[in-house]
mmCIF file of C-alpha atoms and ligand atoms in Angstrom:
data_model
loop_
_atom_site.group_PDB
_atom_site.id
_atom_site.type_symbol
_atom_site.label_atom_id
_atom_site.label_comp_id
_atom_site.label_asym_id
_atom_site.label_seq_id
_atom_site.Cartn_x
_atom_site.Cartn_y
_atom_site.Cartn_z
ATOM 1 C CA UNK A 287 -98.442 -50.445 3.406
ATOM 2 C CA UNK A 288 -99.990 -53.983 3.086
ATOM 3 C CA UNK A 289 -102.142 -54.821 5.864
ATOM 4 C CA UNK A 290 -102.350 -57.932 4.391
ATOM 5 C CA UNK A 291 -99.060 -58.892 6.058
ATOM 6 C CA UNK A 292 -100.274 -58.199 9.668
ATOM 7 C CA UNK A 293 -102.274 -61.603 10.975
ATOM 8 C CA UNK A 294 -104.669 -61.876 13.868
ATOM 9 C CA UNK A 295 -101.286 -62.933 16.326
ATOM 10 C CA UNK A 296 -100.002 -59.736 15.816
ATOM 11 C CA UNK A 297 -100.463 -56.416 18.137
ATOM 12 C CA UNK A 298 -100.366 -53.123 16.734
ATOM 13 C CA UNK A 299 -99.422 -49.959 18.383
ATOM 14 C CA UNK A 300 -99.030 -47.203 17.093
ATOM 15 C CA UNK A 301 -99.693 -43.132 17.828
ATOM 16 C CA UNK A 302 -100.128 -39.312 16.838
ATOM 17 C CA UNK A 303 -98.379 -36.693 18.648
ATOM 18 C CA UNK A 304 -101.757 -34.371 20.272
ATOM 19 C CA UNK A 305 -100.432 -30.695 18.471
ATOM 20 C CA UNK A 306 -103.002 -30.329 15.902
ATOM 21 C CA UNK A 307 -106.087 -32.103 13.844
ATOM 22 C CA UNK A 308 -105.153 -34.836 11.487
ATOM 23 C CA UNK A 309 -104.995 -33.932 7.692
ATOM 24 C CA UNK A 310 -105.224 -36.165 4.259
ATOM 25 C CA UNK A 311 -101.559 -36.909 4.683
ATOM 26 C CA UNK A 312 -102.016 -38.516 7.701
ATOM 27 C CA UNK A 313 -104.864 -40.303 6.672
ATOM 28 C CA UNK A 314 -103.368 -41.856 3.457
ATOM 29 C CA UNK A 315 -100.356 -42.764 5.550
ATOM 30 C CA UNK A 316 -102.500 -44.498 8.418
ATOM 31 C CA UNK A 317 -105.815 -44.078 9.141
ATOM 32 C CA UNK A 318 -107.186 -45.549 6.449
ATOM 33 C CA UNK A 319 -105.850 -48.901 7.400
ATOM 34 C CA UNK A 320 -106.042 -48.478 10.655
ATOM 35 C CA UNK A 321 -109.733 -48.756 10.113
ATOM 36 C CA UNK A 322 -108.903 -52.021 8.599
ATOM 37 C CA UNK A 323 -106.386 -53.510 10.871
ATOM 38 C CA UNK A 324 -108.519 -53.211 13.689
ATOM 39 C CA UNK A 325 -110.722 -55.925 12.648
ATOM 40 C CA UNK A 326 -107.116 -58.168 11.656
ATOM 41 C CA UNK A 327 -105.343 -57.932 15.499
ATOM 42 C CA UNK A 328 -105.703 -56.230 18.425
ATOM 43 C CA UNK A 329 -104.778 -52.672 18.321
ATOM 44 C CA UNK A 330 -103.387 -50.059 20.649
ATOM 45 C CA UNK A 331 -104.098 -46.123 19.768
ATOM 46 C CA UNK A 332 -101.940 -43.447 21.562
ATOM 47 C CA UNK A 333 -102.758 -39.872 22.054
ATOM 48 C CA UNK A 334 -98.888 -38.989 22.503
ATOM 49 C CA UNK A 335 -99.898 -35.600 24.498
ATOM 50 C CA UNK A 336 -96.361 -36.697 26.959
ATOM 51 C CA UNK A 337 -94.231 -36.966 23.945
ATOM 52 C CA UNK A 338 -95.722 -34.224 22.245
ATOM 53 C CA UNK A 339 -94.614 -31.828 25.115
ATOM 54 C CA UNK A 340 -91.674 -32.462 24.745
ATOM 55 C CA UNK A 341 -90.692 -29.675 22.534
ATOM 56 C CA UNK A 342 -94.536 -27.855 23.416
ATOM 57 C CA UNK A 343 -94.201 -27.290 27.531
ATOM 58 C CA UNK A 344 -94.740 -23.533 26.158
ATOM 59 C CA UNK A 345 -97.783 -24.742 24.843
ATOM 60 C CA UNK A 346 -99.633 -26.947 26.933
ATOM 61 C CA UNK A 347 -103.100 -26.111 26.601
ATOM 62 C CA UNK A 348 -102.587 -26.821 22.495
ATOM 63 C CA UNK A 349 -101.357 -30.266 23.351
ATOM 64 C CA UNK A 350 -104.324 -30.836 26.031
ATOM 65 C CA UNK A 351 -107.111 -29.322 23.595
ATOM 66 C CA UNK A 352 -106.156 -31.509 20.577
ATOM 67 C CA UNK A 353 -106.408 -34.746 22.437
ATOM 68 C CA UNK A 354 -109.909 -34.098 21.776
ATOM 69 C CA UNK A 355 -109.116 -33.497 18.437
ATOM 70 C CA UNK A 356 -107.385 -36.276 17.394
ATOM 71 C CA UNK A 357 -109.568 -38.501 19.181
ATOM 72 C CA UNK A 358 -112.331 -36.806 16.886
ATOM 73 C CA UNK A 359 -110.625 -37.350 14.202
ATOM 74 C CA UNK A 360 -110.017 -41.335 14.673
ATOM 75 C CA UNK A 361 -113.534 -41.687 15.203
ATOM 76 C CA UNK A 362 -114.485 -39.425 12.273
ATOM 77 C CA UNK A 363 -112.677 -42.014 10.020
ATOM 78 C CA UNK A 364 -114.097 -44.659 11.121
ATOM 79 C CA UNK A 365 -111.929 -45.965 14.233
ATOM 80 C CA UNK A 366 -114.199 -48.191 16.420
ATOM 81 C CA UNK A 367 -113.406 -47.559 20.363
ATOM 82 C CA UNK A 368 -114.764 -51.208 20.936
ATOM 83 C CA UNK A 369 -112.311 -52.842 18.585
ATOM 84 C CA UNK A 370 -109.523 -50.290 19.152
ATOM 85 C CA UNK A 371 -108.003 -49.458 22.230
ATOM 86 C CA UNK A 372 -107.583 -45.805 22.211
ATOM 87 C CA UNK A 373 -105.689 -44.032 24.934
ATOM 88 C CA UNK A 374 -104.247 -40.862 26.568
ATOM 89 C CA UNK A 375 -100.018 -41.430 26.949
ATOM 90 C CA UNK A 376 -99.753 -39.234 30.022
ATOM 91 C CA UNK A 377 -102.683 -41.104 32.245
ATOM 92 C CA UNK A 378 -100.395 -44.076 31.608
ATOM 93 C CA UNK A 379 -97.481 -43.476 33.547
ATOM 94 C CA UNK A 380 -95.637 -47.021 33.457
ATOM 95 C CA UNK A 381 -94.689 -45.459 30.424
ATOM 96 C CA UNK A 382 -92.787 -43.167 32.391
ATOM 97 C CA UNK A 383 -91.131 -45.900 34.380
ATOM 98 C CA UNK A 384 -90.406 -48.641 31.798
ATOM 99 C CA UNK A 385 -88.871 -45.674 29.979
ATOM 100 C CA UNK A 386 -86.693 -44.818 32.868
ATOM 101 C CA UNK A 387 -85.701 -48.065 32.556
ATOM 102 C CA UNK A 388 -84.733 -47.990 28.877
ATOM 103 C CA UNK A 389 -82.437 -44.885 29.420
ATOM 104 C CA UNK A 390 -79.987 -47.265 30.953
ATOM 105 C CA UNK A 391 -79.826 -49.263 27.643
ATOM 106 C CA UNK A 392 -78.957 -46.352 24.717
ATOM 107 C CA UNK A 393 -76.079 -43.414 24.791
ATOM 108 C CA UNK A 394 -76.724 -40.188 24.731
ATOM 109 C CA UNK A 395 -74.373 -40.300 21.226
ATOM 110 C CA UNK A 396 -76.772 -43.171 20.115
ATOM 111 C CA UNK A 397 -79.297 -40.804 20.677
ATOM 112 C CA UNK A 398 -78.193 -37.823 18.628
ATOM 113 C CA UNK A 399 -77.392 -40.413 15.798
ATOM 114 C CA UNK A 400 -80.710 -41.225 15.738
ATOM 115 C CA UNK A 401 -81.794 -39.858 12.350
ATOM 116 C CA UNK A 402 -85.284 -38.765 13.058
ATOM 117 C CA UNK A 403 -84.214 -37.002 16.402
ATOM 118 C CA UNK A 404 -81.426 -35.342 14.415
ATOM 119 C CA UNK A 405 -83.996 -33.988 11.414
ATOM 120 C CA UNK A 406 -86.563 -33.066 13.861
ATOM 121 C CA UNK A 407 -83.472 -31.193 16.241
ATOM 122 C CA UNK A 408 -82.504 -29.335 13.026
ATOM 123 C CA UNK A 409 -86.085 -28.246 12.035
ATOM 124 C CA UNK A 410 -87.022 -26.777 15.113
ATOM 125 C CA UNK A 411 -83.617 -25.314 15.516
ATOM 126 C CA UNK A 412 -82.438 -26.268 19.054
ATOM 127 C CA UNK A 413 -78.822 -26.450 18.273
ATOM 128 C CA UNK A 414 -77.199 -27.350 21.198
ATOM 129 C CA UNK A 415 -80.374 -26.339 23.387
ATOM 130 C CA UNK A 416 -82.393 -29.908 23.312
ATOM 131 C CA UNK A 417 -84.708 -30.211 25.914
ATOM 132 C CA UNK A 418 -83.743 -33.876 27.374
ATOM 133 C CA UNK A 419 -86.644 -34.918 27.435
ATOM 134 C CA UNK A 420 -86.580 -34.430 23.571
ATOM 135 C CA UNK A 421 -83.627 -35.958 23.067
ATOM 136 C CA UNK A 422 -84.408 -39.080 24.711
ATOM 137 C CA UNK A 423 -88.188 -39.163 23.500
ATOM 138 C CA UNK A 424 -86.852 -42.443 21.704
ATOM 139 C CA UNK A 425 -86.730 -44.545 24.900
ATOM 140 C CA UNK A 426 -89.951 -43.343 26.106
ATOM 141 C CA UNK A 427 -91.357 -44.435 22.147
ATOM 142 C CA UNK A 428 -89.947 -47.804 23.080
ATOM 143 C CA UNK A 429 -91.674 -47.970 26.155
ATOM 144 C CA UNK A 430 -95.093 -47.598 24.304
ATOM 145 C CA UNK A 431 -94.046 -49.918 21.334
ATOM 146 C CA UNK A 432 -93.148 -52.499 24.014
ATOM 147 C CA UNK A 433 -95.173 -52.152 27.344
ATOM 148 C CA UNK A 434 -97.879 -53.529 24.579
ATOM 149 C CA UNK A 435 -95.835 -56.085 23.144
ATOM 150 C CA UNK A 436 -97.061 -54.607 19.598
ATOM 151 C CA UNK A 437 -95.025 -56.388 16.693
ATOM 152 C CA UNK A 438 -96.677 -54.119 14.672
ATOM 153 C CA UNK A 439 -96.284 -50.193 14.229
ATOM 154 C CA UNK A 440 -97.551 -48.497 11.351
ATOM 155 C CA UNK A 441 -95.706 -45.325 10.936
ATOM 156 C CA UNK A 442 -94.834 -43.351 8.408
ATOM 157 C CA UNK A 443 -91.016 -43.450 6.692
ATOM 158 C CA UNK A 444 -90.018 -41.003 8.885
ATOM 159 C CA UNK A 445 -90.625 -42.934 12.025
ATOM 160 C CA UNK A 446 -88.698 -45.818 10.664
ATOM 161 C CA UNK A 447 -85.247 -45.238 13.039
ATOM 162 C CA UNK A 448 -87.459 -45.156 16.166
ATOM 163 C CA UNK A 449 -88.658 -48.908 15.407
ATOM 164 C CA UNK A 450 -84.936 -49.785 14.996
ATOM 165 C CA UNK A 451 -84.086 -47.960 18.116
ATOM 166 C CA UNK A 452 -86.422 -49.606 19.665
ATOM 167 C CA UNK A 453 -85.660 -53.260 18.678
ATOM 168 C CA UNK A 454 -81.737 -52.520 19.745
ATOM 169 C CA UNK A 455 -83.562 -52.111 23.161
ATOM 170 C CA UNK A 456 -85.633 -54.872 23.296
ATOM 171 C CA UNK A 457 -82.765 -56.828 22.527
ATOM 172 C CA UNK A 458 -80.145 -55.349 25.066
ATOM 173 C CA UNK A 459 -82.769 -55.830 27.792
ATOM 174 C CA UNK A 460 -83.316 -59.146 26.902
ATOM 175 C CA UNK A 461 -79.485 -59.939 26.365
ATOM 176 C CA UNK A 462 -79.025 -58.239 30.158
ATOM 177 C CA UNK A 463 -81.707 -59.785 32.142
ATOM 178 C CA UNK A 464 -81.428 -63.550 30.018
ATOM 179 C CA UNK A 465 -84.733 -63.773 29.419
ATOM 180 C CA UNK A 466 -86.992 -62.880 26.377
ATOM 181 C CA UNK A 467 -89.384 -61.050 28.475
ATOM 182 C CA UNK A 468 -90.314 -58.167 25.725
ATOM 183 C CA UNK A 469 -91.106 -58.179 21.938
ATOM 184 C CA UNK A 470 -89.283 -56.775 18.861
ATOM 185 C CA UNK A 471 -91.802 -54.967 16.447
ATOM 186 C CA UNK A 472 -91.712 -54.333 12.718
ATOM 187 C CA UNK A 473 -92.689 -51.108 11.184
ATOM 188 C CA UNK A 474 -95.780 -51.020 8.415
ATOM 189 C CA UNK A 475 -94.569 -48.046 6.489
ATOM 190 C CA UNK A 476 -97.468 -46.745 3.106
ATOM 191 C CA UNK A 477 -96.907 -48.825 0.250
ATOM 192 C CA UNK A 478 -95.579 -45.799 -2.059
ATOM 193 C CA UNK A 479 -93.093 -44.850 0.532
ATOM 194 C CA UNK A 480 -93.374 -41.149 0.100
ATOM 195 C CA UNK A 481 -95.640 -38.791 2.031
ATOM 196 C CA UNK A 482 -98.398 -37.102 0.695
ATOM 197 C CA UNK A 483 -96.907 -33.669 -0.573
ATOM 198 C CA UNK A 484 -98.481 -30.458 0.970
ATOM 199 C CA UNK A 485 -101.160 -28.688 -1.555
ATOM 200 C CA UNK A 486 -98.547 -26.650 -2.457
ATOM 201 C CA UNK A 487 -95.732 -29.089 -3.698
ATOM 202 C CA UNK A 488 -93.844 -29.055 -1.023
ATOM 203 C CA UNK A 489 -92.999 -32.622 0.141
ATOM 204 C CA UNK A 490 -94.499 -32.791 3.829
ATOM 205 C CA UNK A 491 -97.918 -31.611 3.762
ATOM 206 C CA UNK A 492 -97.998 -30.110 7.623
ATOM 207 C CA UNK A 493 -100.294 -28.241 9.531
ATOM 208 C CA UNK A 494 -97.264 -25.522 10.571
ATOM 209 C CA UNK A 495 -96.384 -25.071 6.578
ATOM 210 C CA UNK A 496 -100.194 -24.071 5.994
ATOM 211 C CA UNK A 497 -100.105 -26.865 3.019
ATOM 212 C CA UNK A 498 -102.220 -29.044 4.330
ATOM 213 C CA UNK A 499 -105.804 -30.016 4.032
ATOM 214 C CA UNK A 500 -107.177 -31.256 7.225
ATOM 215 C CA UNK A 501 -110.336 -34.045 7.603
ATOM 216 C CA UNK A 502 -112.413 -31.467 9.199
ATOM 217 C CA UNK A 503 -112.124 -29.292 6.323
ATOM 218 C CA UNK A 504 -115.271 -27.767 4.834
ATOM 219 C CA UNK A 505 -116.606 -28.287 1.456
ATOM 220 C CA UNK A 506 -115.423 -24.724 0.452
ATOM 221 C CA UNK A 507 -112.207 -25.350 2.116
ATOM 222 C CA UNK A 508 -111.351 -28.610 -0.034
ATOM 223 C CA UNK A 509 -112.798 -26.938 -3.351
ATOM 224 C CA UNK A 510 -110.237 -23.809 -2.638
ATOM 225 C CA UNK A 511 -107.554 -26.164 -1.643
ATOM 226 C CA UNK A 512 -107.897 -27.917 -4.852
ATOM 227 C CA UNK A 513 -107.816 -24.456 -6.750
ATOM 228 C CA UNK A 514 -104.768 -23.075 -5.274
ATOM 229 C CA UNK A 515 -102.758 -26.605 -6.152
ATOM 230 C CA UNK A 516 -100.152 -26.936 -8.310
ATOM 231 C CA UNK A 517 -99.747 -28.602 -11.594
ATOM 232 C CA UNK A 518 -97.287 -28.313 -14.347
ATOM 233 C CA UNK A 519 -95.784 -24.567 -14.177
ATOM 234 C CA UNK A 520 -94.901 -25.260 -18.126
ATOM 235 C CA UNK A 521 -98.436 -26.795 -19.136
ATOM 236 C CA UNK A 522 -99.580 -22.461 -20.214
ATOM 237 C CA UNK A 523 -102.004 -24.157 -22.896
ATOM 238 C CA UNK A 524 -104.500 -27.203 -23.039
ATOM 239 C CA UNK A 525 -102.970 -27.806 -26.187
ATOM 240 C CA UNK A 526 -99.575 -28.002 -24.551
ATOM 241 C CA UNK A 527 -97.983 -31.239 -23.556
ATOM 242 C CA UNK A 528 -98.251 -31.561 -19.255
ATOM 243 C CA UNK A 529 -95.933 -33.586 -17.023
ATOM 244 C CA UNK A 530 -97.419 -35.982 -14.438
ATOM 245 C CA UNK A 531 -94.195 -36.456 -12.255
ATOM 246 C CA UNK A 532 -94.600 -33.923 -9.891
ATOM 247 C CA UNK A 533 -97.754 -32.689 -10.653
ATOM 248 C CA UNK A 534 -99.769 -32.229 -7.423
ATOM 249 C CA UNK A 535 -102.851 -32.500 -8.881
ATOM 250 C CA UNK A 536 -101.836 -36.169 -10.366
ATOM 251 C CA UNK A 537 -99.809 -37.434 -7.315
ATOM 252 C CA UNK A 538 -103.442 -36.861 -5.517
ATOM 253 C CA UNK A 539 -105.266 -38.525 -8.262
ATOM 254 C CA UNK A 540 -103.105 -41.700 -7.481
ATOM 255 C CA UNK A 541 -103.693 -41.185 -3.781
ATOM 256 C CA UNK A 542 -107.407 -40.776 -3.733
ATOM 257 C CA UNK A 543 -109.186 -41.844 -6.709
ATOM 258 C CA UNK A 544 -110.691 -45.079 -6.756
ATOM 259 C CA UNK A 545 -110.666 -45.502 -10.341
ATOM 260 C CA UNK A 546 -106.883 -45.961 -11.310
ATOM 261 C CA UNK A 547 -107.720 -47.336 -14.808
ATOM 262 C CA UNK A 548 -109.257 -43.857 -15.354
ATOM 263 C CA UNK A 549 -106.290 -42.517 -14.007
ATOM 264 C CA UNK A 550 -103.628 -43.761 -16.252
ATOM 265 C CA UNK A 551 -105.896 -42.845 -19.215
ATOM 266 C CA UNK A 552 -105.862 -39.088 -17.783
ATOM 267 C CA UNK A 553 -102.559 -39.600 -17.332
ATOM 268 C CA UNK A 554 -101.723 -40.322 -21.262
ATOM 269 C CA UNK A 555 -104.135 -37.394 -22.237
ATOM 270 C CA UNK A 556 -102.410 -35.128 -20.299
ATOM 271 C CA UNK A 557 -99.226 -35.884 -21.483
ATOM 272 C CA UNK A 558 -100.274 -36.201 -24.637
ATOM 273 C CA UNK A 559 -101.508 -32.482 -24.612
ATOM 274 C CA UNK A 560 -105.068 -31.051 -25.127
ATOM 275 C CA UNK A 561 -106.271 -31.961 -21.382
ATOM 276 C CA UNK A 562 -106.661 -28.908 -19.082
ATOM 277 C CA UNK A 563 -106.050 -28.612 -15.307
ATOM 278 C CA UNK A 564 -109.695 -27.568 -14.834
ATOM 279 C CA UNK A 565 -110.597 -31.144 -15.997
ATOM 280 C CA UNK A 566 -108.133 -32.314 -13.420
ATOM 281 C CA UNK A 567 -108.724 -30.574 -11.133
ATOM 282 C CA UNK A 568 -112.601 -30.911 -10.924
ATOM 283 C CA UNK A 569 -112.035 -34.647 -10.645
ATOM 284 C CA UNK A 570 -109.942 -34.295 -7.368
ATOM 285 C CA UNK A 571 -111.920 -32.095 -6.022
ATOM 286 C CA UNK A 572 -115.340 -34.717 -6.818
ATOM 287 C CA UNK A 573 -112.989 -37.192 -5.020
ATOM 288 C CA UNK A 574 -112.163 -35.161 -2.101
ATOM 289 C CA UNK A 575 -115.293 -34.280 -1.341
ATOM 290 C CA UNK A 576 -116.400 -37.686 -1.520
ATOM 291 C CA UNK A 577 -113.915 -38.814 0.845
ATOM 292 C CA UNK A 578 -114.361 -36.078 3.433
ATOM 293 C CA UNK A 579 -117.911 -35.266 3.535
ATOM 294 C CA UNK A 580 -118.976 -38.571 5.377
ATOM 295 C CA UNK A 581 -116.249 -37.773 7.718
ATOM 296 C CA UNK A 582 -116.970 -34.534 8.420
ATOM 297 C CA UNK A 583 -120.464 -35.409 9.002
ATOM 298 C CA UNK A 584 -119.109 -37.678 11.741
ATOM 299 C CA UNK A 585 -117.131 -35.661 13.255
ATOM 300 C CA UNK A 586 -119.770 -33.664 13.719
ATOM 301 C CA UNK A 587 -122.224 -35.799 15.380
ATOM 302 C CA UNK A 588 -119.199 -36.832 17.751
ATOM 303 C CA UNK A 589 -118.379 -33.426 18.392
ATOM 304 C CA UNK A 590 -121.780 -32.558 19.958
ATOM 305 C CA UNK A 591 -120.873 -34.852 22.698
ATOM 306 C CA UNK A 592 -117.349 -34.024 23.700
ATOM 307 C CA UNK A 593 -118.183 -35.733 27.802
ATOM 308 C CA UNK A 594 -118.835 -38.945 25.794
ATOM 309 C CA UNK A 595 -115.677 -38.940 24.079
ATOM 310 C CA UNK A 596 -113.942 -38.422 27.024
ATOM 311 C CA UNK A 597 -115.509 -41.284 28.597
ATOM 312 C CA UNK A 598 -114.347 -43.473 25.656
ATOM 313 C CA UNK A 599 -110.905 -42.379 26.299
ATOM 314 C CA UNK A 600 -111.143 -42.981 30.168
ATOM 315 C CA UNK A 601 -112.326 -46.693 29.206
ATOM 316 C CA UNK A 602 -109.454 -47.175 26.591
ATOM 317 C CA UNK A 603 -106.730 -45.677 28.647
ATOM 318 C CA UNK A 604 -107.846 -48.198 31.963
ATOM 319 C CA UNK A 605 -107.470 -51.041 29.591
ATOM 320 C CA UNK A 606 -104.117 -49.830 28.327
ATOM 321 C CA UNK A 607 -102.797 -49.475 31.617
ATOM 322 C CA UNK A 608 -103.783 -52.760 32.840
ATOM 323 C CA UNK A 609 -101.397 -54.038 29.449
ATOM 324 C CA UNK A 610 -98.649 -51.819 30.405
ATOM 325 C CA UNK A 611 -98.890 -52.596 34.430
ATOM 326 C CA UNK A 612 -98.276 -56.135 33.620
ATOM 327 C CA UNK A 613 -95.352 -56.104 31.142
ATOM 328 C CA UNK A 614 -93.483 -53.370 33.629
ATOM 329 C CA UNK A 615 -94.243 -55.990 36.360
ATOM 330 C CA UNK A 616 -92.857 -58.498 34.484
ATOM 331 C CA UNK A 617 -90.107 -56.148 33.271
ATOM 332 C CA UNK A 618 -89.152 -54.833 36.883
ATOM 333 C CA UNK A 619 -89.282 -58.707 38.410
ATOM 334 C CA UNK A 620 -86.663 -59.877 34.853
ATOM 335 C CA UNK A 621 -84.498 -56.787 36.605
ATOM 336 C CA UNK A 622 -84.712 -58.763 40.086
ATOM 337 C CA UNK A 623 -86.535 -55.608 41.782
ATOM 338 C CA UNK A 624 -89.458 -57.842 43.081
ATOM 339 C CA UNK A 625 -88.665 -57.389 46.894
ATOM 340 C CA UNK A 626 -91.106 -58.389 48.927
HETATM 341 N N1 LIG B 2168 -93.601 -40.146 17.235
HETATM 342 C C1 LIG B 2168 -94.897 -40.345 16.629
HETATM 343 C C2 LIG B 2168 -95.193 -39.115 15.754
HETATM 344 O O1 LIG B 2168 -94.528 -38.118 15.854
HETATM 345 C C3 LIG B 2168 -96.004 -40.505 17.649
HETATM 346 C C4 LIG B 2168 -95.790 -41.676 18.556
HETATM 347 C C5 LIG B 2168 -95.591 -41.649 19.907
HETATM 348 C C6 LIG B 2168 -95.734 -43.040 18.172
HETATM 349 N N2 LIG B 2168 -95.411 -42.895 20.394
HETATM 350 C C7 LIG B 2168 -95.497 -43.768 19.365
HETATM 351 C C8 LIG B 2168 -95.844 -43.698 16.955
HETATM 352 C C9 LIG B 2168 -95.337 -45.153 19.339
HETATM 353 C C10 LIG B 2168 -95.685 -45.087 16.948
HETATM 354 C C11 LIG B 2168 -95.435 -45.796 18.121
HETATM 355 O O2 LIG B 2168 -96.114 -39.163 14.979
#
């Protein structure tokens, strides 16, 4: 993504689901310029623990422990609670109403077109048993988008049809109640468009495949990680000619090194034949650890004090709720239900 496009006018919101620690993938994808958009425009920071339950009510006290460890995590990377507003989703609950709200404005067959809910309905394999709530977690995403007027979400690819969904409903409301009382948004989606693949190839590096690498990892974690990846299957010999397309090892080279001259010139060696995967492979691993040892070292130190955490949150989600209290005000009075 280019954060260069997002000016100080704008408001960004945007959010993790709380059902595990955040990895690299999720880091390439948004942290990392979520560190630098906070000091562009104001910026909103859900812990989704509401939406994340709903296809988790079986497993509630994951969701509640990991908005601990998310929040961790954002501060670990270098997320500053005094220039971002982070907050819990279910200590919010005009989210809850504005959503209600919203249901009024999509179909249930709008719904299961929606091509993220169908994807995620297919790889959890609900079939025809979709928890509603699940189903209509799309209004209740528009109620955070909007309930901050954010014009600005970055998300990853996958999240794209929930910012269209989301406009549509921001624009029905509008249309119905004749007034432009909320906000489309635009989605920031990475610059490279894909998703950091998973260690082991396979295109979604996720915590539930066991691909993934997460920021809390230790040093002998990240050096085993980078063992175990995968190169070119074909590339037997140093001597041998490699391919780069699809070569793990390479795709995180262009992810994570800093030095992309150096990179290209790898590149041509490799393909050229006579460089080995160990040379590769060390050089990830060097940038890796780089990346992740200051982070883990913060995480740390943050860690010790999980009460003061806590307190950050309780501070962020009061000022989020103060945002959201006034747009469903002004969202409830545009509907006429101001009575008295
Ligand atoms: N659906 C997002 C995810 O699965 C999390 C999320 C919840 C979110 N509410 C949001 C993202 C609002 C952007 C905006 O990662």
């Amino acid at each position: 993504m280019n954060p260069q496009k997002v000016s100080a006018a704008d408001i960004i919101l945007t959010g993790d689901r709380t059902t595990g620690p955040l990895h690299l993938g999720h880091y390439i994808g948004s942290l990392k310029n979520r560190v630098v958009l906070q000091d562009v425009c104001q910026q909103f920071l859900l812990l989704a623990d509401a939406q994340a339950l709903t296809d988790n009510m079986g497993n509630y006290v994951k969701v509640r422990d990991n908005v601990l460890q998310v929040a961790l995590d954002y501060l670990a990377v270098g997320i500053d609670p005094t220039k971002s507003t982070i907050f819990i989703q279910s200590l919010v609950p005009e989210l809850s109403e504005l959503s209600s709200y919203y249901l009024n404005l999509v179909t249930v067959a709008r719904l299961e077109r929606n091509p993220t809910i169908k994807d995620e309905i297919k790889l959890r394999g609900f079939e025809r048993d979709i928890p509603a709530g699940f189903l209509t977690y799309p209004a209740a995403q528009a109620a955070d988008i909007t309930a901050f007027k954010a014009t600005v979400v970055p998300v990853g690819a996958d999240q794209v049809p929930m910012i269209e969904q989301t406009n549509e409903i921001v624009r029905r409301f509008n249309n119905s109640v004749e007034r432009e009382v909320l906000v489309e948004a635009r989605a920031l989606v990475p610059e490279h468009g894909a998703r950091l693949p998973g260690i082991d190839g396979k295109a979604k590096m996720s915590k539930s495949l066991g691909n993934s690498l997460t920021l809390s990892a230790s040093a002998d974690e990240i050096r085993q990680a980078v063992k175990m990846m995968f190169t070119d299957p074909n590339h037997l010999r140093v001597e041998d000619p490699g391919q780069v397309e699809g070569n793990v090892v390479f795709t995180y080279l262009d992810a994570f090194d800093s030095d992309q001259e150096a990179v290209e010139d790898l590149k041509q060696r490799y393909r050229h034949g006579g460089l080995g995967d160990m040379v590769i492979k060390r050089r990830l691993e060097a940038c890796l650890q780089e990346l992740l040892e200051p982070i883990r070292a913060r995480r740390e130190a943050f860690a010790q004090d999980p009460a003061q955490v806590m307190a950050l949150l309780k501070q962020g989600t009061a000022r989020a709720r103060e945002t959201a209290a006034k747009t469903l005000a002004e969202v409830k009075d545009a509907m006429g239900l101001s009575y008295f």
